[in-house]
Amino acid sequence: MSSIVGKFRSAHGAAAVSPPTAVRSLPEKRLPLVTPAVFTPSPSALDARLSSLELRAVDFACLVPLFRCNQRCRYCHLWEHGFTYDERIEVPTHHWLALLDDLAALARGPVNLTFAGGEPLLRPDMPEMIGHASRLGMAPNISTNGSLIDAAMADRLIAAGLKMVSLSLDAAEPGLHDRIRRWPGAWEAAMRAVALLVERDPSFFVTFLCVISGENLRGLPALIDFVDRDERVAHVNFQCIADPFAREPGPTVWREMRRYDGLWPRPDEAVEALDAIIARRRAGSKVHNDPAQLRAYQRYFRAPDNFRRQARCGVGDHAAHVDPYGDVYLCLDRPPVGNIVKSRFADLWYEGAEVRARRHEMNHCTTPCHLTLNCLFEE
């Protein structure tokens, strides 16, 4: 059974958060190659579904066309799984385009559509996917480290209709950001990406994503200062460090492993740093997170293994995640509900028995969950 390795960061080239209680490694899979004809829609059937008042609208879709990445972040192991595209492993382009068709048809309003990874721009067809989503009336976002955005790529992305990126930035200080990413020049590459995109479109929406860890905790005030001074950047969005993505299974809690020394902050220091971020946000700094979410982060850092959400989980009613193999997830701690290579997304979303069962489970779930903490916060 396959499993996606955590959900995206609401803005980063490597995914975002992984479940706290389940340790995951990337599965080895080979996809059956299915021709585009399998996705020929049945307009009457789709129209009938759309006319039903019982339908749940999709307003958040996180599409992960690859797990590959070109940076080597300390809190992630996705980069260990190679860089080469192979359509026998990753879903080919036409399946993603068909998925976008379904998402647009089933929407009841704006869809928060994010392409993530890995580093999504490692896929040569990413501008094509962005262009298709844009023509369908969606406003796609890329969660990226920015390293592959040179002048030519910026031209392609702008031409495709891209209007926003979520750019990973873990520190205002170049050396610290590069050390966390273990990629010399990562900070400069991110700044180059901002300049190239905004130069081509002055209204381009740039947001930074910062993962709070023990390594950058003391530098967070400087990062907020940096964002406040840069008129090109809309805001910074903070997320909590979690179990490193694609970590090999084992009995030891990741925070106790020597290879991750320094990543987990002292709880009292994390709480104090978050108090300061809340104060800055209330004073008008460009911090995206609501104070309620930042207070939830404090509870998490105090008790990471016993953190409990304080609201019913409704994620499965409106959000979907699709991994590089085409598996569709409502909850990243549970098995997929179907696969876009084998079925239309619309059929899975509205008619699948697995979807109904999963929504029922999620509605009654009290499991510690980083998806609802970091990415789809509800309280």
Coordinates of C-alpha atoms in Angstrom, one line a residue:
M1 CA 0.0 0.0 0.0
S2 CA 1.4 3.4 -0.9
S3 CA 1.6 6.4 1.2
I4 CA 2.3 10.1 0.6
V5 CA 5.2 11.4 2.6
G6 CA 3.6 14.2 4.5
K7 CA 1.7 17.1 3.1
F8 CA 3.3 20.1 1.6
R9 CA 4.3 22.9 3.1
S10 CA 1.9 25.5 2.3
A11 CA 4.8 26.7 0.5
H12 CA 8.0 24.9 0.0
G13 CA 9.7 22.9 -2.6
A14 CA 10.1 19.9 -0.4
A15 CA 6.9 18.8 1.2
A16 CA 5.7 20.2 4.4
V17 CA 4.8 18.0 7.3
S18 CA 4.7 14.4 7.9
P19 CA 2.5 12.6 10.4
P20 CA 3.8 12.5 13.9
T21 CA 3.0 8.9 14.7
A22 CA 3.7 7.1 11.4
V23 CA 7.2 6.7 10.1
R24 CA 7.3 6.5 6.3
S25 CA 9.6 5.6 3.5
L26 CA 8.9 6.0 -0.2
P27 CA 7.3 3.0 -1.8
E28 CA 8.6 1.4 -4.9
K29 CA 5.9 1.3 -7.5
R30 CA 5.5 1.0 -11.2
L31 CA 2.5 2.5 -12.9
P32 CA 0.4 0.9 -15.7
L33 CA 0.5 3.3 -18.6
V34 CA -3.1 4.3 -19.4
T35 CA -4.0 6.2 -22.6
P36 CA -5.8 9.6 -22.3
A37 CA -8.9 8.0 -23.7
V38 CA -9.6 6.5 -20.3
F39 CA -10.4 10.0 -19.1
T40 CA -13.0 10.9 -21.8
P41 CA -15.7 12.5 -19.6
S42 CA -19.3 11.6 -19.6
P43 CA -20.9 15.0 -19.7
S44 CA -24.4 13.8 -18.7
A45 CA -23.1 11.8 -15.7
L46 CA -20.9 14.7 -14.6
D47 CA -23.7 17.3 -15.0
A48 CA -26.0 15.0 -13.0
R49 CA -23.5 14.9 -10.1
L50 CA -22.9 18.7 -10.3
S51 CA -26.6 19.3 -10.0
S52 CA -26.9 17.5 -6.7
L53 CA -27.2 19.7 -3.6
E54 CA -25.3 17.0 -1.6
L55 CA -22.0 17.5 -3.4
R56 CA -19.0 18.7 -1.5
A57 CA -17.0 21.3 -3.3
V58 CA -13.2 20.9 -3.6
D59 CA -11.6 24.2 -2.4
F60 CA -8.1 22.9 -1.6
A61 CA -6.0 20.6 -3.8
C62 CA -2.3 19.8 -3.2
L63 CA -0.8 18.1 -6.2
V64 CA 2.6 16.4 -5.8
P65 CA 3.8 15.3 -9.2
L66 CA 7.1 14.2 -7.9
F67 CA 9.0 13.5 -4.7
R68 CA 12.4 14.3 -6.2
C69 CA 14.3 17.3 -5.0
N70 CA 17.6 19.0 -5.8
Q71 CA 18.3 20.3 -2.3
R72 CA 19.2 18.4 0.8
C73 CA 17.4 19.9 3.7
R74 CA 18.2 18.6 7.1
Y75 CA 14.6 17.8 7.9
C76 CA 13.9 15.9 4.7
H77 CA 15.1 12.7 2.9
L78 CA 13.2 13.1 -0.4
W79 CA 16.4 14.1 -2.2
E80 CA 17.9 10.6 -1.5
H81 CA 15.4 9.1 -4.0
G82 CA 17.0 10.4 -7.2
F83 CA 16.4 13.2 -9.7
T84 CA 15.6 11.5 -13.0
Y85 CA 12.0 11.6 -14.3
D86 CA 10.6 8.2 -15.2
E87 CA 7.0 8.1 -16.4
R88 CA 6.8 4.5 -15.3
I89 CA 7.1 5.8 -11.7
E90 CA 5.6 9.3 -11.8
V91 CA 2.2 9.9 -13.3
P92 CA 2.5 11.2 -16.9
T93 CA 1.3 14.7 -17.9
H94 CA -2.0 13.8 -19.4
H95 CA -3.3 12.3 -16.1
W96 CA -2.5 15.5 -14.3
L97 CA -4.3 17.6 -17.0
A98 CA -7.4 15.5 -16.7
L99 CA -7.3 15.9 -12.9
L100 CA -7.2 19.6 -13.3
D101 CA -10.2 19.4 -15.7
D102 CA -12.1 17.6 -13.0
L103 CA -11.1 20.0 -10.2
A104 CA -12.2 23.0 -12.3
A105 CA -15.6 21.3 -13.1
L106 CA -16.3 20.3 -9.5
A107 CA -15.3 23.6 -7.9
R108 CA -18.0 25.8 -6.3
G109 CA -15.7 28.8 -6.1
P110 CA -11.9 29.6 -6.0
V111 CA -9.7 26.5 -5.6
N112 CA -6.5 26.8 -3.6
L113 CA -4.3 24.8 -5.9
T114 CA -0.7 24.1 -5.0
F115 CA 1.9 22.1 -6.9
A116 CA 4.5 20.8 -4.5
G117 CA 7.1 18.1 -4.2
G118 CA 10.0 17.5 -3.9
E119 CA 10.9 20.4 -6.1
P120 CA 8.1 20.7 -8.7
L121 CA 10.2 22.5 -11.3
L122 CA 12.3 19.4 -11.7
R123 CA 9.4 18.2 -13.9
P124 CA 9.8 19.6 -17.4
D125 CA 6.0 19.7 -17.9
M126 CA 5.3 21.9 -14.9
P127 CA 4.7 25.1 -17.0
E128 CA 2.3 23.1 -19.1
M129 CA 0.3 22.0 -16.0
I130 CA 0.3 25.6 -14.7
G131 CA -0.9 26.9 -18.1
H132 CA -3.7 24.4 -18.2
A133 CA -4.8 25.3 -14.7
S134 CA -4.7 29.0 -15.5
R135 CA -6.8 28.5 -18.7
L136 CA -9.4 26.7 -16.6
G137 CA -9.8 29.8 -14.4
M138 CA -7.7 28.5 -11.4
A139 CA -4.9 30.5 -9.8
P140 CA -2.1 27.9 -9.3
N141 CA 0.6 28.3 -6.7
I142 CA 4.0 26.5 -6.8
S143 CA 5.7 25.5 -3.5
T144 CA 9.4 25.8 -4.5
N145 CA 12.9 26.4 -3.3
G146 CA 13.4 28.8 -6.2
S147 CA 16.7 27.3 -7.3
L148 CA 15.5 26.4 -10.8
I149 CA 14.0 29.8 -11.6
D150 CA 16.4 31.4 -14.0
A151 CA 15.4 34.0 -16.6
A152 CA 14.2 31.4 -19.1
M153 CA 12.1 29.6 -16.5
A154 CA 10.6 32.8 -15.2
D155 CA 9.6 33.7 -18.7
R156 CA 7.9 30.3 -19.1
L157 CA 6.1 30.5 -15.8
I158 CA 4.8 34.0 -16.4
A159 CA 3.7 33.1 -19.9
A160 CA 1.8 30.1 -18.5
G161 CA -0.2 32.4 -16.2
L162 CA 1.5 31.8 -12.9
K163 CA 0.7 34.6 -10.4
M164 CA 2.1 33.4 -7.1
V165 CA 4.8 31.2 -5.5
S166 CA 5.4 30.0 -2.0
L167 CA 9.2 30.2 -1.7
S168 CA 11.2 28.4 1.0
L169 CA 13.2 30.7 3.2
D170 CA 14.3 29.4 6.6
A171 CA 16.4 32.5 7.5
A172 CA 17.2 36.0 6.5
E173 CA 20.9 35.2 7.0
P174 CA 22.2 33.5 3.8
G175 CA 24.7 31.2 5.5
L176 CA 22.1 29.9 8.0
H177 CA 19.5 29.2 5.2
D178 CA 22.2 27.4 3.1
R179 CA 23.3 25.3 6.1
I180 CA 19.7 24.1 6.8
R181 CA 19.2 23.3 3.1
R182 CA 22.7 21.9 2.8
W183 CA 23.0 23.6 -0.6
P184 CA 25.5 26.4 -1.1
G185 CA 23.9 29.3 -2.8
A186 CA 20.3 28.4 -1.9
W187 CA 19.6 31.8 -0.3
E188 CA 21.0 33.7 -3.3
A189 CA 19.0 31.5 -5.7
A190 CA 15.7 32.2 -3.8
M191 CA 16.4 35.9 -3.9
R192 CA 17.1 35.7 -7.7
A193 CA 13.8 33.9 -8.2
V194 CA 11.9 36.7 -6.4
A195 CA 13.7 39.4 -8.5
L196 CA 13.1 37.6 -11.8
L197 CA 9.4 37.0 -11.2
V198 CA 8.5 40.4 -9.9
E199 CA 10.6 42.1 -12.6
R200 CA 8.3 40.4 -15.2
D201 CA 5.1 41.0 -13.3
P202 CA 5.2 43.7 -10.7
S203 CA 1.9 42.4 -9.2
F204 CA 3.4 38.9 -8.8
F205 CA 2.5 37.4 -5.3
V206 CA 5.5 36.1 -3.4
T207 CA 5.2 34.5 0.0
F208 CA 8.0 33.0 2.1
L209 CA 7.6 29.7 4.0
C210 CA 9.8 29.2 7.1
V211 CA 9.9 25.9 9.0
I212 CA 10.5 26.7 12.7
S213 CA 13.3 24.6 14.1
G214 CA 16.0 24.8 16.7
E215 CA 18.5 25.9 14.1
N216 CA 16.7 29.1 13.1
L217 CA 14.6 29.9 16.2
R218 CA 16.8 32.9 17.2
G219 CA 16.8 34.3 13.7
L220 CA 13.0 34.5 13.3
P221 CA 12.8 38.2 14.4
A222 CA 15.4 39.1 11.7
L223 CA 13.4 37.2 9.1
I224 CA 10.2 39.1 10.0
D225 CA 12.3 42.3 9.7
F226 CA 13.5 41.2 6.3
V227 CA 10.0 40.5 5.0
D228 CA 8.7 43.8 6.4
R229 CA 11.3 45.7 4.5
D230 CA 10.9 43.9 1.2
E231 CA 7.9 45.4 -0.7
R232 CA 8.0 42.5 -3.2
V233 CA 7.1 39.9 -0.5
A234 CA 3.5 39.7 0.7
H235 CA 4.2 37.8 3.9
V236 CA 6.0 35.0 5.7
N237 CA 4.1 31.8 6.7
F238 CA 5.6 29.8 9.6
Q239 CA 5.3 26.1 10.1
C240 CA 6.6 23.7 12.8
I241 CA 9.3 21.2 12.3
A242 CA 8.0 17.7 12.2
D243 CA 9.2 14.1 11.7
P244 CA 11.6 14.4 8.7
F245 CA 10.0 13.4 5.4
A246 CA 10.8 10.0 4.0
R247 CA 12.7 8.9 7.1
E248 CA 13.5 5.3 7.3
P249 CA 11.3 3.3 9.7
G250 CA 12.6 2.7 13.1
P251 CA 11.6 2.5 16.8
T252 CA 13.5 5.7 17.9
V253 CA 11.7 9.0 18.1
W254 CA 13.3 11.2 15.5
R255 CA 13.9 14.0 18.0
E256 CA 16.3 11.7 20.0
M257 CA 18.4 10.7 16.9
R258 CA 21.9 12.2 16.7
R259 CA 21.6 13.0 13.0
Y260 CA 18.8 15.5 13.8
D261 CA 20.6 17.2 16.6
G262 CA 19.6 20.8 16.9
L263 CA 16.4 20.6 14.8
W264 CA 14.0 20.2 17.7
P265 CA 14.0 23.5 19.8
R266 CA 13.8 23.7 23.5
P267 CA 10.1 24.0 24.3
D268 CA 10.4 27.0 26.5
E269 CA 12.5 28.9 23.9
A270 CA 10.0 27.9 21.1
V271 CA 7.1 29.2 23.2
E272 CA 8.9 32.5 23.9
A273 CA 9.8 32.9 20.2
L274 CA 6.1 32.3 19.2
D275 CA 5.0 34.9 21.8
A276 CA 7.2 37.4 20.0
I277 CA 5.9 36.4 16.6
I278 CA 2.3 36.9 17.8
A279 CA 3.2 40.3 19.1
R280 CA 4.8 41.2 15.8
R281 CA 1.8 40.0 13.9
R282 CA -0.6 42.1 16.0
A283 CA 1.7 45.1 15.5
G284 CA 1.3 44.9 11.8
S285 CA 4.2 42.8 10.6
K286 CA 3.7 40.7 7.5
V287 CA 3.1 37.4 9.3
H288 CA 0.5 35.3 7.6
N289 CA -0.4 32.9 10.5
D290 CA -3.4 33.8 12.6
P291 CA -2.5 34.1 16.3
A292 CA -4.7 31.1 17.1
Q293 CA -2.5 28.9 14.9
L294 CA 0.7 30.3 16.5
R295 CA -0.8 29.4 19.9
A296 CA -1.5 25.9 18.6
Y297 CA 2.2 25.7 17.7
Q298 CA 3.1 26.5 21.3
R299 CA 0.9 23.6 22.5
Y300 CA 2.6 21.4 20.0
F301 CA 6.1 22.3 21.0
R302 CA 5.2 21.7 24.7
A303 CA 3.8 18.2 24.0
P304 CA 4.6 17.0 20.5
D305 CA 3.5 13.4 21.1
N306 CA 0.2 14.3 22.8
F307 CA -0.9 17.3 20.7
R308 CA -4.6 17.1 20.0
R309 CA -6.6 19.2 17.6
Q310 CA -9.4 21.2 19.3
A311 CA -11.9 21.1 16.4
R312 CA -13.6 18.5 14.4
C313 CA -11.6 17.5 11.3
G314 CA -13.4 18.6 8.2
V315 CA -10.4 18.4 5.8
G316 CA -11.9 15.4 4.0
D317 CA -15.0 17.4 3.1
H318 CA -13.1 19.9 1.0
A319 CA -9.4 19.0 0.4
A320 CA -7.6 16.4 -1.6
H321 CA -4.0 15.5 -2.1
V322 CA -2.5 13.5 -5.0
D323 CA 0.9 11.9 -4.9
P324 CA 3.4 11.2 -7.8
Y325 CA 1.9 7.7 -8.3
G326 CA -1.6 9.1 -8.7
D327 CA -2.9 8.0 -5.3
V328 CA -5.6 10.3 -3.9
Y329 CA -5.6 11.1 -0.2
L330 CA -8.1 12.8 2.1
C331 CA -6.0 12.1 5.2
L332 CA -2.2 11.5 5.0
D333 CA -2.3 9.2 8.0
R334 CA -4.6 6.8 6.2
P335 CA -4.6 4.8 3.0
P336 CA -5.5 6.4 -0.3
V337 CA -9.1 6.4 -1.5
G338 CA -8.3 5.8 -5.1
N339 CA -5.9 6.5 -8.0
I340 CA -6.3 9.0 -10.9
V341 CA -4.6 6.5 -13.3
K342 CA -7.4 4.0 -12.7
S343 CA -10.4 6.3 -12.1
R344 CA -11.8 9.7 -12.8
F345 CA -11.2 12.0 -9.8
A346 CA -14.9 13.1 -9.9
D347 CA -16.0 9.5 -9.5
L348 CA -13.7 9.0 -6.5
W349 CA -14.7 12.3 -4.9
Y350 CA -18.4 11.8 -5.1
E351 CA -19.1 8.1 -5.5
G352 CA -16.2 6.1 -4.0
A353 CA -17.0 3.9 -1.0
E354 CA -13.5 4.5 0.3
V355 CA -14.1 8.3 0.3
R356 CA -17.3 8.0 2.3
A357 CA -15.6 5.7 4.8
R358 CA -12.6 7.9 5.1
R359 CA -14.7 11.1 5.7
H360 CA -16.5 9.3 8.5
E361 CA -13.3 8.3 10.1
M362 CA -11.8 11.8 9.8
N363 CA -14.9 13.5 11.3
H364 CA -14.4 11.5 14.5
C365 CA -10.6 11.6 14.6
T366 CA -8.6 12.9 17.6
T367 CA -5.1 11.7 16.4
P368 CA -2.3 14.2 16.6
C369 CA -2.1 15.7 13.1
H370 CA 0.4 18.0 11.5
L371 CA -1.7 18.5 8.4
T372 CA -4.4 20.4 10.3
L373 CA -1.7 22.1 12.4
N374 CA 0.6 23.4 9.7
C375 CA -1.3 23.4 6.5
L376 CA -5.1 23.4 6.9
F377 CA -5.5 24.9 10.3
E378 CA -9.0 24.9 11.7
E379 CA -10.0 25.9 15.2

